[in-house]
Structure formats: C-alpha cells, structure tokens
Amino acid sequence: MDKFEFMRKELDELKEKGTYNTIRVLESAQGPWVVINGRKMLNLCANNYLGLITNEEVKSAAIEGVKNFGVGAGAVRTIAGTLTLHEELEKKLAEFKHAEAVILLQSGILANIATIPLVVGEGDLIFSDELNHASIIDGCRLSKATIIRYKHLDMADLKEKLEDYKDYNVRKLIVTDGVFSMDGDIAPLPDIVELGEKYGAITMVDDAHGEGVLGDHGRGIVDYFHLEGKIDIDVGTLSKAFGVIGGYVAGNNTLIEYMKQRARPFLFSTPLSPADTSALIKVVEILSKDDSLVKKLWENGNYIKEQFKSYGFNIGHSQTPITPVIIGEEKTAMEFSKMLFEEGVFAQGIVYPTVPKGTARIRVMVSAAHTKDDLDFGIKKFVEIGRKLGVVK
Ligand SMILES: *Cc1c(COP(=O)(O)O)cnc(C)c1O
C-alpha cells in the first residue's frame, strides 16, 4: 500500500489542470538580469525592490559578520543565541521606524505567526481584510480567535462588522496587509486607526511590500500616513526591499517586552545568522542616510506604468511600483508569460485562485537596479507579444 497515494493523486490533478508549479532555478545572483537554463533573462519577478541583494557594502557587511561571529547563532535567543548584532539591528530598526521597540524574528511569516496568537485568543475577534496574505491568515488560525473577513479595503463594511460586535466584551484585532502584492493597492490605514480607536480594537499592519518602498527613506506605510504610535503593531519583512531574510515587529515597549517572553518562534527557534544580521544592519544604515534607491525605484515604477498605459495595456490601479499587466483570460496570461520567457523576459503570470477569475495577469516587479535600457527592452517585448496575442492593438 502506498501511504502517499493521496498526495500523488492531487499532484497528478494539478498537472492535468495546468496549475502545477514548475519552479524556476536561478543560476546567478538575484539581480536585474538573471541566468536561467544557461540564458540571460531580464528579471521582472523579484521583490528585491532596491537592488540591495547584490549591493557591495551589504555583501561586505555579511562577510564581516561571519569573520567576527561565525556562521550561526548557536542557540535560541533566550538561552545563548542573542548576539550584540541582533540587539544592534533591533535598535537601528526601531530608530528607522520611529517605533519604541522592535523584536527580530526569522521571517515575515513567522512574525505574523508569533504575534497574532499573543494578541487574541479563543473567544476574541479578528477583523481581517479578505485579501490578506496567507501568513496573516495562518497567524489568525493559530490564535483560535473568531475571524471576521471584511471586503477588501472597504471601510464601510469593516465599520458595519465592528458595529455588529460592539457589545462583545472581548479583545478585538483589526489586521491588514499594508500594500497588497497582487494589485499594488494600499490599505486605508488612517481610517483603520480611527475605527480601531472608536471600537477599542488593536490595529496591526503587515508592511512586507511597503518596507523600503513607501514613506520617507522607505520607512514604510506607517511613516507614509504619519501614523507613528497610532498603529499598534507594525510587522515587517527583511527579505523583500531589505534584500536579506528575516522579519520583525515594531510596536510599544510593552508589546515587544511581552513578545520576548512569550512569542513561540522567538523562544523555540534559533535567530538570524551573523551574516544576515550584519548585512541587515548595513541595509538600515544605507536607507537611513540615503533615499536615492527609493527614489530610483519609484522613477522606474512610474516610467514602466506610463509606457504600458501608452501602449494600451490595462495596468489596474496600483499605488506602488508593483505593476500588474491585466490580461483577463487565464490561458492568454499563461501563454503571454511563456512567450515573454522565450524572448528573454522573466515575468510571472498570476492566475486564479491567487487573483479573481477573469483578472489573470503578468505581475511586473521593477527595481532600483534596472536601467532605462533594461525597462525599454522589457516594454518592447511586452508590446510585441501583446500585439501578437491581441491584448493590445
Ligand atoms: C512576503 C510576505 C510575507 C512573508 O515574508 P517572509 O519574510 O518572506 O516570510 C508576509 N506578509 C506579506 C504581506 C508578504 O507579502
């Protein structure tokens, strides 16, 4: 008897339906151009918004971290795994975010999973945007609180739901992505803060795609809306614009002190390596003193959007450099992505269930490391293929 027959069956089904995920392997660093199957490709897929993955200063800092501290932390933070590097990074991040305190975790997903079950539990209520990231959803499920989904960005709907439960004398949490990664739209945080205050709910934002992108020097969505100290919990990742790996939570001293006593991924899992941590200290230093990379990212994002629009592509309503090129039909979008790949452009096709039916798209992710020539090459290929497939005239 094959005990894994049930998995084999589902895998076969995925392949039949054409939704089986073939994982691309990069044979080079994650730069504006990458090598795949021995071929140089324009990379329009990565979350490496600022090009920091291959930044020379950041690479040197990682090597310094290894020279001084070796390659691993050797224990969980609460036993013997807290290095001066970890504390320095937490302090620097708190300064950068204008927050009282920061706790470092091993990834963005773990930051959500660590936090939500400490804030709410069984019998409590979570008000969650229907398009929130999977890691928020997992954190919510682990908490055992009741999850109430409100319509995407719809503050009237959120208000109605808060009103429905206003007499429940339990803890309440409103949680949202800051920037939604499939459309590039932004959560209306000022309204969320106002509703949180009115209904006595804790407010939490996951700023994975706003970090290094939004606000002054890329300080993120809280800075962008001038809500320092008003959003209760600000979760971030260090693996997207920051270019390395890791996650963190910025908040008030009580929350962070409590998390250092109780958050399970903090207590029961070894922290970031010296190389990662040292690299990240350098990233925060670079962003704190220089906003040219953030400016360049927006310049590139605005340029590619204008160009796509001028050729008649539907690019949705992104408020960030994330640029969805909406094709509509799933099959056409997959074909589009495949043809781009054949022409040397690596851009991800995204279909149902990741996005609603009929809105299949190619998601274009530019970075500060792309030159105008790089972008022009990509645009030219989009237009050629778009015309061939009848997506644009
Ligand atoms: C990518 C992402 C995460 C996960 O971050 P990792 O550091 O890669 O674990 C969490 N939340 C959101 C909204 C994301 O986009």
Tab-separated table of C-alpha atoms and ligand atoms in Angstrom:
chain	number	residue	atom	x	y	z
A	1	MET	CA	0.000	0.000	0.000
A	2	ASP	CA	1.263	3.456	-0.951
A	3	LYS	CA	0.655	5.656	2.067
A	4	PHE	CA	1.264	8.747	-0.054
A	5	GLU	CA	-1.217	7.827	-2.771
A	6	PHE	CA	-3.406	10.787	-1.717
A	7	MET	CA	-0.578	13.199	-2.473
A	8	ARG	CA	0.268	11.534	-5.799
A	9	LYS	CA	-3.368	11.867	-6.832
A	10	GLU	CA	-3.521	15.560	-6.032
A	11	LEU	CA	-0.198	16.203	-7.786
A	12	ASP	CA	-1.485	14.441	-10.909
A	13	GLU	CA	-4.630	16.549	-10.774
A	14	LEU	CA	-2.594	19.756	-10.589
A	15	LYS	CA	-0.642	18.691	-13.662
A	16	GLU	CA	-3.850	17.844	-15.568
A	17	LYS	CA	-5.376	21.213	-14.713
A	18	GLY	CA	-2.197	23.027	-15.732
A	19	THR	CA	-1.796	24.607	-12.295
A	20	TYR	CA	1.238	22.558	-11.286
A	21	ASN	CA	4.007	24.939	-10.295
A	22	THR	CA	7.275	24.342	-12.143
A	23	ILE	CA	9.918	26.026	-10.042
A	24	ARG	CA	12.459	28.102	-11.947
A	25	VAL	CA	16.045	27.838	-10.800
A	26	LEU	CA	18.367	30.850	-10.987
A	27	GLU	CA	21.974	30.139	-11.872
A	28	SER	CA	23.113	33.645	-10.953
A	29	ALA	CA	22.594	36.250	-8.244
A	30	GLN	CA	19.130	37.753	-7.970
A	31	GLY	CA	19.871	40.908	-9.993
A	32	PRO	CA	18.094	42.967	-12.673
A	33	TRP	CA	19.251	40.240	-15.072
A	34	VAL	CA	19.434	36.593	-14.087
A	35	VAL	CA	20.654	33.393	-15.715
A	36	ILE	CA	18.056	30.623	-16.145
A	37	ASN	CA	18.738	27.472	-18.171
A	38	GLY	CA	22.065	28.984	-19.200
A	39	ARG	CA	20.350	32.033	-20.636
A	40	LYS	CA	20.476	35.681	-19.551
A	41	MET	CA	16.980	36.988	-18.784
A	42	LEU	CA	15.547	40.346	-17.780
A	43	ASN	CA	14.233	39.811	-14.265
A	44	LEU	CA	10.810	41.353	-13.604
A	45	CYS	CA	9.811	38.966	-10.834
A	46	ALA	CA	11.745	39.724	-7.690
A	47	ASN	CA	10.829	41.595	-4.510
A	48	ASN	CA	14.387	42.945	-4.466
A	49	TYR	CA	12.937	46.463	-4.820
A	50	LEU	CA	16.122	48.370	-4.086
A	51	GLY	CA	18.662	46.002	-5.636
A	52	LEU	CA	20.274	45.521	-2.224
A	53	ILE	CA	20.817	41.774	-2.656
A	54	THR	CA	23.965	42.441	-4.667
A	55	ASN	CA	24.957	45.735	-3.025
A	56	GLU	CA	28.731	45.654	-2.388
A	57	GLU	CA	28.566	47.349	1.028
A	58	VAL	CA	25.876	44.924	2.179
A	59	LYS	CA	27.856	41.925	0.901
A	60	SER	CA	30.969	43.148	2.749
A	61	ALA	CA	28.952	43.596	5.932
A	62	ALA	CA	27.737	39.987	5.676
A	63	ILE	CA	31.350	38.791	5.352
A	64	GLU	CA	32.377	40.916	8.358
A	65	GLY	CA	29.555	39.318	10.351
A	66	VAL	CA	30.935	35.865	9.563
A	67	LYS	CA	34.515	36.895	10.395
A	68	ASN	CA	33.503	38.235	13.803
A	69	PHE	CA	30.759	35.823	14.842
A	70	GLY	CA	30.977	32.712	12.646
A	71	VAL	CA	28.075	31.367	10.655
A	72	GLY	CA	25.364	30.636	13.212
A	73	ALA	CA	23.831	31.939	16.427
A	74	GLY	CA	24.063	28.542	18.140
A	75	ALA	CA	21.010	28.710	20.402
A	76	VAL	CA	17.613	30.319	20.699
A	77	ARG	CA	17.628	33.964	21.727
A	78	THR	CA	16.504	33.297	25.313
A	79	ILE	CA	19.215	30.725	26.052
A	80	ALA	CA	22.512	31.808	24.494
A	81	GLY	CA	21.705	32.891	20.926
A	82	THR	CA	21.427	36.650	21.379
A	83	LEU	CA	24.434	38.346	19.784
A	84	THR	CA	25.271	42.037	20.010
A	85	LEU	CA	24.423	42.057	16.283
A	86	HIS	CA	20.788	41.129	16.991
A	87	GLU	CA	20.418	43.848	19.584
A	88	GLU	CA	22.103	46.401	17.350
A	89	LEU	CA	19.769	45.561	14.465
A	90	GLU	CA	16.687	45.807	16.700
A	91	LYS	CA	17.825	49.196	17.976
A	92	LYS	CA	18.623	50.505	14.496
A	93	LEU	CA	15.298	49.247	13.100
A	94	ALA	CA	13.353	50.893	15.936
A	95	GLU	CA	15.106	54.190	15.171
A	96	PHE	CA	14.475	53.800	11.445
A	97	LYS	CA	10.779	53.004	12.002
A	98	HIS	CA	10.373	55.698	14.685
A	99	ALA	CA	8.986	52.980	16.957
A	100	GLU	CA	9.514	52.456	20.696
A	101	ALA	CA	10.904	48.981	20.211
A	102	VAL	CA	11.461	46.168	17.735
A	103	ILE	CA	11.711	42.395	18.044
A	104	LEU	CA	13.540	40.468	15.365
A	105	LEU	CA	12.149	37.177	14.053
A	106	GLN	CA	13.390	34.740	11.438
A	107	SER	CA	10.950	35.713	8.678
A	108	GLY	CA	7.880	37.749	7.882
A	109	ILE	CA	5.624	34.728	8.028
A	110	LEU	CA	6.967	33.898	11.488
A	111	ALA	CA	6.484	37.486	12.623
A	112	ASN	CA	2.754	37.159	11.892
A	113	ILE	CA	2.541	33.691	13.399
A	114	ALA	CA	4.405	34.887	16.502
A	115	THR	CA	2.316	37.970	17.070
A	116	ILE	CA	-1.356	37.311	16.409
A	117	PRO	CA	-1.833	34.439	18.922
A	118	LEU	CA	-0.358	36.657	21.654
A	119	VAL	CA	-2.807	39.457	20.984
A	120	VAL	CA	-6.052	37.497	20.648
A	121	GLY	CA	-7.199	34.026	21.678
A	122	GLU	CA	-10.243	31.792	21.808
A	123	GLY	CA	-13.452	33.836	22.065
A	124	ASP	CA	-11.774	37.016	20.800
A	125	LEU	CA	-12.453	38.619	17.412
A	126	ILE	CA	-10.224	39.321	14.412
A	127	PHE	CA	-11.385	41.656	11.647
A	128	SER	CA	-9.309	40.733	8.606
A	129	ASP	CA	-9.236	42.132	5.048
A	130	GLU	CA	-10.474	39.360	2.731
A	131	LEU	CA	-7.296	39.597	0.619
A	132	ASN	CA	-4.812	39.427	3.494
A	133	HIS	CA	-1.600	37.457	2.987
A	134	ALA	CA	-1.514	33.751	3.837
A	135	SER	CA	0.872	34.360	6.744
A	136	ILE	CA	-1.662	36.663	8.417
A	137	ILE	CA	-4.362	34.049	7.874
A	138	ASP	CA	-2.169	31.357	9.447
A	139	GLY	CA	-1.429	33.588	12.430
A	140	CYS	CA	-5.163	34.218	12.829
A	141	ARG	CA	-5.962	30.497	12.683
A	142	LEU	CA	-3.297	29.648	15.260
A	143	SER	CA	-4.811	32.165	17.663
A	144	LYS	CA	-8.152	30.272	17.702
A	145	ALA	CA	-9.958	33.633	17.719
A	146	THR	CA	-13.036	34.065	15.515
A	147	ILE	CA	-12.089	35.514	12.132
A	148	ILE	CA	-14.444	38.026	10.536
A	149	ARG	CA	-13.474	38.917	6.976
A	150	TYR	CA	-14.342	42.351	5.677
A	151	LYS	CA	-14.462	43.323	1.999
A	152	HIS	CA	-11.142	44.331	0.509
A	153	LEU	CA	-10.263	47.910	1.605
A	154	ASP	CA	-13.951	48.522	2.327
A	155	MET	CA	-14.133	50.700	5.432
A	156	ALA	CA	-17.934	50.889	5.395
A	157	ASP	CA	-18.034	47.096	5.571
A	158	LEU	CA	-15.406	46.998	8.345
A	159	LYS	CA	-17.366	49.591	10.312
A	160	GLU	CA	-20.592	47.628	9.908
A	161	LYS	CA	-18.908	44.475	11.201
A	162	LEU	CA	-17.322	46.272	14.153
A	163	GLU	CA	-20.742	47.736	14.913
A	164	ASP	CA	-22.318	44.243	14.793
A	165	TYR	CA	-19.953	43.066	17.525
A	166	LYS	CA	-19.621	46.270	19.526
A	167	ASP	CA	-21.275	44.792	22.611
A	168	TYR	CA	-18.985	41.782	22.739
A	169	ASN	CA	-16.694	42.359	25.675
A	170	VAL	CA	-13.690	40.549	24.184
A	171	ARG	CA	-10.374	41.609	22.676
A	172	LYS	CA	-10.595	42.755	19.073
A	173	LEU	CA	-7.888	42.973	16.412
A	174	ILE	CA	-8.068	44.659	13.013
A	175	VAL	CA	-5.359	43.293	10.730
A	176	THR	CA	-4.414	44.183	7.162
A	177	ASP	CA	-1.653	43.979	4.599
A	178	GLY	CA	-0.154	47.440	4.061
A	179	VAL	CA	0.446	47.041	0.330
A	180	PHE	CA	-1.438	44.224	-1.399
A	181	SER	CA	1.093	42.472	-3.564
A	182	MET	CA	-1.119	41.371	-6.460
A	183	ASP	CA	-2.573	44.813	-7.280
A	184	GLY	CA	-0.190	47.210	-5.545
A	185	ASP	CA	-3.067	48.923	-3.733
A	186	ILE	CA	-2.658	50.401	-0.246
A	187	ALA	CA	-4.735	49.824	2.907
A	188	PRO	CA	-6.527	52.964	4.172
A	189	LEU	CA	-4.638	52.964	7.471
A	190	PRO	CA	-5.863	56.326	8.788
A	191	ASP	CA	-9.445	55.025	8.612
A	192	ILE	CA	-8.425	51.743	10.210
A	193	VAL	CA	-6.757	53.618	13.081
A	194	GLU	CA	-9.878	55.734	13.555
A	195	LEU	CA	-12.147	52.677	13.616
A	196	GLY	CA	-9.727	50.897	15.962
A	197	GLU	CA	-9.926	53.797	18.382
A	198	LYS	CA	-13.691	54.082	18.127
A	199	TYR	CA	-14.333	50.372	18.714
A	200	GLY	CA	-11.440	49.645	21.061
A	201	ALA	CA	-9.672	47.300	18.646
A	202	ILE	CA	-5.921	46.715	18.431
A	203	THR	CA	-4.635	47.623	14.950
A	204	MET	CA	-1.993	45.685	13.044
A	205	VAL	CA	-0.431	46.137	9.612
A	206	ASP	CA	1.858	43.797	7.677
A	207	ASP	CA	4.106	46.111	5.706
A	208	ALA	CA	6.044	43.486	3.713
A	209	HIS	CA	5.666	45.317	0.386
A	210	GLY	CA	5.750	48.841	1.854
A	211	GLU	CA	9.060	48.397	3.637
A	212	GLY	CA	11.808	50.229	1.734
A	213	VAL	CA	9.180	51.430	-0.731
A	214	LEU	CA	6.684	53.788	0.938
A	215	GLY	CA	7.333	56.804	3.117
A	216	ASP	CA	10.366	58.965	3.761
A	217	HIS	CA	13.545	56.926	3.002
A	218	GLY	CA	11.334	53.847	2.643
A	219	ARG	CA	10.380	53.763	6.309
A	220	GLY	CA	7.127	52.099	5.301
A	221	ILE	CA	3.398	52.608	5.320
A	222	VAL	CA	3.145	53.924	8.895
A	223	ASP	CA	5.520	56.762	8.050
A	224	TYR	CA	3.730	57.314	4.717
A	225	PHE	CA	0.479	58.028	6.591
A	226	HIS	CA	2.225	59.739	9.563
A	227	LEU	CA	0.716	57.220	11.979
A	228	GLU	CA	3.710	56.532	14.241
A	229	GLY	CA	2.449	55.383	17.634
A	230	LYS	CA	-1.122	55.137	16.313
A	231	ILE	CA	-0.899	51.769	14.574
A	232	ASP	CA	-0.384	49.355	17.447
A	233	ILE	CA	1.542	46.618	15.641
A	234	ASP	CA	3.729	47.100	12.566
A	235	VAL	CA	5.046	43.842	11.111
A	236	GLY	CA	7.777	43.863	8.518
A	237	THR	CA	9.908	41.538	6.463
A	238	LEU	CA	13.628	41.860	5.853
A	239	SER	CA	13.534	39.660	2.767
A	240	LYS	CA	11.944	41.963	0.214
A	241	ALA	CA	13.242	45.534	-0.227
A	242	PHE	CA	15.778	44.873	2.544
A	243	GLY	CA	17.185	42.082	0.396
A	244	VAL	CA	18.218	39.564	3.064
A	245	ILE	CA	15.955	37.417	5.258
A	246	GLY	CA	14.047	37.871	8.494
A	247	GLY	CA	11.025	39.566	9.924
A	248	TYR	CA	10.285	41.911	12.758
A	249	VAL	CA	7.591	43.548	14.778
A	250	ALA	CA	7.720	47.238	15.680
A	251	GLY	CA	5.497	48.480	18.485
A	252	ASN	CA	5.334	49.790	22.002
A	253	ASN	CA	7.709	48.654	24.764
A	254	THR	CA	5.089	46.503	26.497
A	255	LEU	CA	4.265	44.538	23.347
A	256	ILE	CA	7.912	43.900	22.464
A	257	GLU	CA	8.906	43.003	26.038
A	258	TYR	CA	5.963	40.600	26.194
A	259	MET	CA	6.886	39.020	22.865
A	260	LYS	CA	10.429	38.392	24.119
A	261	GLN	CA	8.900	36.369	26.975
A	262	ARG	CA	6.123	34.619	25.093
A	263	ALA	CA	6.441	34.570	21.290
A	264	ARG	CA	6.957	30.948	20.329
A	265	PRO	CA	9.184	31.424	17.249
A	266	PHE	CA	11.374	33.685	19.415
A	267	LEU	CA	11.558	31.177	22.275
A	268	PHE	CA	11.833	27.957	20.323
A	269	SER	CA	13.763	28.721	17.134
A	270	THR	CA	17.310	29.955	16.520
A	271	PRO	CA	17.610	33.553	15.284
A	272	LEU	CA	19.106	35.026	12.109
A	273	SER	CA	22.716	34.157	11.355
A	274	PRO	CA	25.543	36.674	11.910
A	275	ALA	CA	25.900	37.167	8.133
A	276	ASP	CA	22.207	38.018	7.724
A	277	THR	CA	22.101	40.250	10.771
A	278	SER	CA	25.264	42.142	9.926
A	279	ALA	CA	24.079	42.646	6.334
A	280	LEU	CA	20.758	43.993	7.622
A	281	ILE	CA	22.453	46.496	9.935
A	282	LYS	CA	24.208	47.836	6.851
A	283	VAL	CA	20.912	47.962	4.919
A	284	VAL	CA	19.287	50.073	7.643
A	285	GLU	CA	22.335	52.349	7.708
A	286	ILE	CA	22.206	52.817	3.934
A	287	LEU	CA	18.461	53.565	3.911
A	288	SER	CA	18.724	55.929	6.886
A	289	LYS	CA	21.267	58.177	5.248
A	290	ASP	CA	20.356	57.926	1.566
A	291	ASP	CA	16.961	57.824	-0.161
A	292	SER	CA	18.286	57.695	-3.726
A	293	LEU	CA	17.477	53.994	-4.176
A	294	VAL	CA	13.875	54.538	-3.052
A	295	LYS	CA	13.569	57.471	-5.474
A	296	LYS	CA	15.040	55.423	-8.317
A	297	LEU	CA	12.587	52.583	-7.620
A	298	TRP	CA	9.618	54.966	-7.934
A	299	GLU	CA	11.094	56.575	-11.045
A	300	ASN	CA	11.360	53.142	-12.667
A	301	GLY	CA	7.889	52.110	-11.491
A	302	ASN	CA	6.312	55.301	-12.822
A	303	TYR	CA	8.180	55.003	-16.125
A	304	ILE	CA	7.085	51.446	-16.845
A	305	LYS	CA	3.489	52.236	-15.893
A	306	GLU	CA	3.344	55.253	-18.212
A	307	GLN	CA	4.819	53.226	-21.052
A	308	PHE	CA	2.441	50.291	-20.592
A	309	LYS	CA	-0.509	52.669	-20.417
A	310	SER	CA	0.541	54.495	-23.563
A	311	TYR	CA	0.535	51.179	-25.456
A	312	GLY	CA	-2.967	50.426	-24.219
A	313	PHE	CA	-2.269	47.817	-21.534
A	314	ASN	CA	-4.650	47.577	-18.582
A	315	ILE	CA	-2.421	48.076	-15.533
A	316	GLY	CA	-5.132	48.226	-12.886
A	317	HIS	CA	-4.929	50.777	-10.102
A	318	SER	CA	-1.607	50.182	-8.378
A	319	GLN	CA	-0.452	52.907	-5.973
A	320	THR	CA	3.067	51.465	-5.709
A	321	PRO	CA	5.807	50.312	-8.117
A	322	ILE	CA	4.100	46.880	-8.326
A	323	THR	CA	2.660	46.826	-11.871
A	324	PRO	CA	0.016	44.247	-12.755
A	325	VAL	CA	-0.480	43.896	-16.502
A	326	ILE	CA	-4.010	42.541	-16.530
A	327	ILE	CA	-4.721	40.175	-19.399
A	328	GLY	CA	-8.046	38.688	-18.280
A	329	GLU	CA	-8.180	35.140	-19.681
A	330	GLU	CA	-6.091	32.634	-17.712
A	331	LYS	CA	-4.908	30.829	-20.828
A	332	THR	CA	-3.815	34.010	-22.581
A	333	ALA	CA	-1.938	35.168	-19.484
A	334	MET	CA	-0.071	31.856	-19.188
A	335	GLU	CA	0.728	31.965	-22.911
A	336	PHE	CA	1.880	35.589	-22.554
A	337	SER	CA	4.229	34.706	-19.708
A	338	LYS	CA	5.607	31.741	-21.661
A	339	MET	CA	6.246	33.856	-24.753
A	340	LEU	CA	7.959	36.517	-22.660
A	341	PHE	CA	10.198	33.826	-21.215
A	342	GLU	CA	11.132	32.620	-24.698
A	343	GLU	CA	12.031	36.219	-25.581
A	344	GLY	CA	14.304	36.617	-22.547
A	345	VAL	CA	11.887	38.320	-20.137
A	346	PHE	CA	11.208	36.643	-16.795
A	347	ALA	CA	7.834	37.935	-15.566
A	348	GLN	CA	5.374	35.921	-13.561
A	349	GLY	CA	1.910	35.000	-14.824
A	350	ILE	CA	-0.619	35.005	-11.985
A	351	VAL	CA	-3.995	33.284	-12.281
A	352	TYR	CA	-6.963	32.128	-10.210
A	353	PRO	CA	-7.061	31.367	-7.270
A	354	THR	CA	-4.245	33.827	-6.457
A	355	VAL	CA	-6.286	36.544	-8.207
A	356	PRO	CA	-10.032	36.566	-9.054
A	357	LYS	CA	-11.220	34.715	-12.185
A	358	GLY	CA	-11.052	36.838	-15.343
A	359	THR	CA	-8.231	39.038	-13.993
A	360	ALA	CA	-5.262	36.817	-14.841
A	361	ARG	CA	-2.181	38.935	-15.202
A	362	ILE	CA	1.537	39.286	-15.582
A	363	ARG	CA	2.935	40.911	-12.481
A	364	VAL	CA	5.838	43.220	-13.273
A	365	MET	CA	8.259	43.980	-10.456
A	366	VAL	CA	10.816	46.641	-11.267
A	367	SER	CA	13.720	47.514	-9.011
A	368	ALA	CA	16.050	50.446	-8.444
A	369	ALA	CA	18.747	48.340	-10.112
A	370	HIS	CA	17.046	48.313	-13.535
A	371	THR	CA	18.355	50.830	-16.063
A	372	LYS	CA	16.102	52.603	-18.519
A	373	ASP	CA	17.512	50.369	-21.271
A	374	ASP	CA	16.558	47.286	-19.242
A	375	LEU	CA	12.998	48.560	-18.898
A	376	ASP	CA	12.779	49.545	-22.566
A	377	PHE	CA	13.846	46.026	-23.556
A	378	GLY	CA	11.064	44.582	-21.384
A	379	ILE	CA	8.445	47.032	-22.651
A	380	LYS	CA	9.337	46.275	-26.278
A	381	LYS	CA	8.821	42.544	-25.703
A	382	PHE	CA	5.517	43.146	-23.892
A	383	VAL	CA	4.241	45.224	-26.809
A	384	GLU	CA	5.348	42.700	-29.468
A	385	ILE	CA	3.727	39.789	-27.654
A	386	GLY	CA	0.700	41.850	-26.617
A	387	ARG	CA	0.029	42.616	-30.288
A	388	LYS	CA	0.540	39.010	-31.359
A	389	LEU	CA	-1.962	37.791	-28.773
A	390	GLY	CA	-4.408	40.616	-29.458
A	391	VAL	CA	-4.100	42.035	-25.938
A	392	VAL	CA	-3.211	45.459	-27.326
A	393	LYS	CA	-3.540	46.998	-30.808
B	1	LIG	C1	6.161	38.110	1.541
B	1	LIG	C2	5.207	38.403	2.593
B	1	LIG	C3	5.346	37.836	3.859
B	1	LIG	C4	6.397	36.811	4.167
B	1	LIG	O1	7.646	37.385	4.378
B	1	LIG	P1	8.899	36.422	4.503
B	1	LIG	O2	9.909	37.269	5.192
B	1	LIG	O3	9.303	36.048	3.120
B	1	LIG	O4	8.475	35.250	5.322
B	1	LIG	C5	4.452	38.195	4.837
B	1	LIG	N1	3.452	39.056	4.593
B	1	LIG	C6	3.284	39.638	3.382
B	1	LIG	C7	2.163	40.592	3.174
B	1	LIG	C8	4.149	39.313	2.342
B	1	LIG	O5	3.976	39.862	1.153
